[in-house]
């Protein structure tokens, strides 16, 4: 189709300030234009928008709604549009409201009538839903990959510190000795579930809305399955009203992101505590810290603190999207344009945070002596003494009581359980023999817990290796 034969109608579209303006007698104010436009943020969907358009056009040509020549023109025009966007030469116009109309208008400028035929059997309503799903699918794949990298970084450090002993805490009080490797692998578990959640969420993201058109489908003989295949979707959305209107898939992603950030935030809180000179269990590399402008001695763990803080914005995006959806009647409403900025920000936040954490975890230096020192305080092996007495035949509750008396004695003397002599211990229970000292050591305590899920070095090595061996 030659461009010249279409100049008149082409100009008609190009000169109008808005694509629908034939029906309107009065222009919108600049403020309303800015208020209703989305191009400033949805232009980041541009390449997905074009990908969707090319698949739609290919299908229209297959079913005979447009000609092969139209399709060739559309492909040629879109190639040019892609170049302009990638070279940042593309002129984004607020007057054209959003990414879809901006690209369509430029296409029409470049190729004429074929460009105007592209929108046959389609609406921006199914178009935008498709764009977001294509974009989100790619973000999910990136996030899953980053979560797996983070798990591997944690497992690598865990393997190195499978036998490094630290105090395990409950209520932030020394409870029982654990290995640092075991502690790290707790986070690997959390991030593993986060990845599973994204894998599951992806299944519902990866369905094709195109073909729903504005809300009711289209009278053209479209082949939605062909479009789905071209775009790599697993399935097509089965109801046109639902396809254009629901954003539950985006809400699911935000919920999964909020949990990722929750886990990141818990880890951050520990990193902040551990690097505090008061605790001093680890050091994180200087590139993740800053100094103080007034106190020269300080090295502040800015990155974990900020990550902990950024959890709030992702939680906020989840609530914003839920609230956005809850009052909407079927089908598409302009409210849905508000889905994007929060969703984009959630994806950006988890991408940047996870990328930084992979590097930060790999750069942790462990101060094993400080960990050990802390584990030796607070009667961390008291439970082991109770378990020992149970194995000698005492009911657990009696053993618990006996050990409480022993702990009280230690407090009076200012010593640890392992510092009591055999005769002092035997005064609490006659069944105690000198094999008790192996039990009361930190090493004895952790190595005894070698069952699945336990803190023993041998178990930590198995679990860390399992993660490292996962492709
Ligand atoms: N910019 C719009 C959005 O993000 C595209 C869909 C517009 N549809 C409409 N009927 N106004 O949702």
PDB file of C-alpha atoms and ligand atoms in Angstrom, residues 38 42 98 100 124-125 128 332 334 336-337 340, ligand 1:
ATOM      1  CA  UNK A  38      -0.180   7.683  31.133  1.00  0.00           C
ATOM      2  CA  UNK A  42       3.631   3.494  30.321  1.00  0.00           C
ATOM      3  CA  UNK A  98      -0.509   6.707  26.253  1.00  0.00           C
ATOM      4  CA  UNK A 100      -0.460   2.687  22.525  1.00  0.00           C
ATOM      5  CA  UNK A 124      -6.520  -0.444  24.047  1.00  0.00           C
ATOM      6  CA  UNK A 125      -8.257  -2.329  26.835  1.00  0.00           C
ATOM      7  CA  UNK A 128      -2.771  -2.743  27.680  1.00  0.00           C
ATOM      8  CA  UNK A 332     -12.532  -1.965  32.027  1.00  0.00           C
ATOM      9  CA  UNK A 334      -9.905   4.021  33.714  1.00  0.00           C
ATOM     10  CA  UNK A 336      -6.922   0.501  35.924  1.00  0.00           C
ATOM     11  CA  UNK A 337      -4.461   2.953  34.461  1.00  0.00           C
ATOM     12  CA  UNK A 340       1.178   0.615  36.486  1.00  0.00           C
TER      13      UNK A 340
HETATM   14  N1  LIG B   1      -3.708   3.997  29.200  1.00  0.00           N
HETATM   15  C1  LIG B   1      -4.771   3.078  29.441  1.00  0.00           C
HETATM   16  C2  LIG B   1      -4.465   2.214  30.664  1.00  0.00           C
HETATM   17  O1  LIG B   1      -3.385   2.209  31.094  1.00  0.00           O
HETATM   18  C3  LIG B   1      -4.961   2.210  28.268  1.00  0.00           C
HETATM   19  C4  LIG B   1      -6.354   1.717  28.127  1.00  0.00           C
HETATM   20  C5  LIG B   1      -7.232   2.861  27.826  1.00  0.00           C
HETATM   21  N2  LIG B   1      -8.563   2.447  27.553  1.00  0.00           N
HETATM   22  C6  LIG B   1      -9.602   3.314  27.596  1.00  0.00           C
HETATM   23  N3  LIG B   1     -10.748   2.824  27.353  1.00  0.00           N
HETATM   24  N4  LIG B   1      -9.424   4.558  27.917  1.00  0.00           N
HETATM   25  O2  LIG B   1      -5.309   1.523  31.206  1.00  0.00           O
END
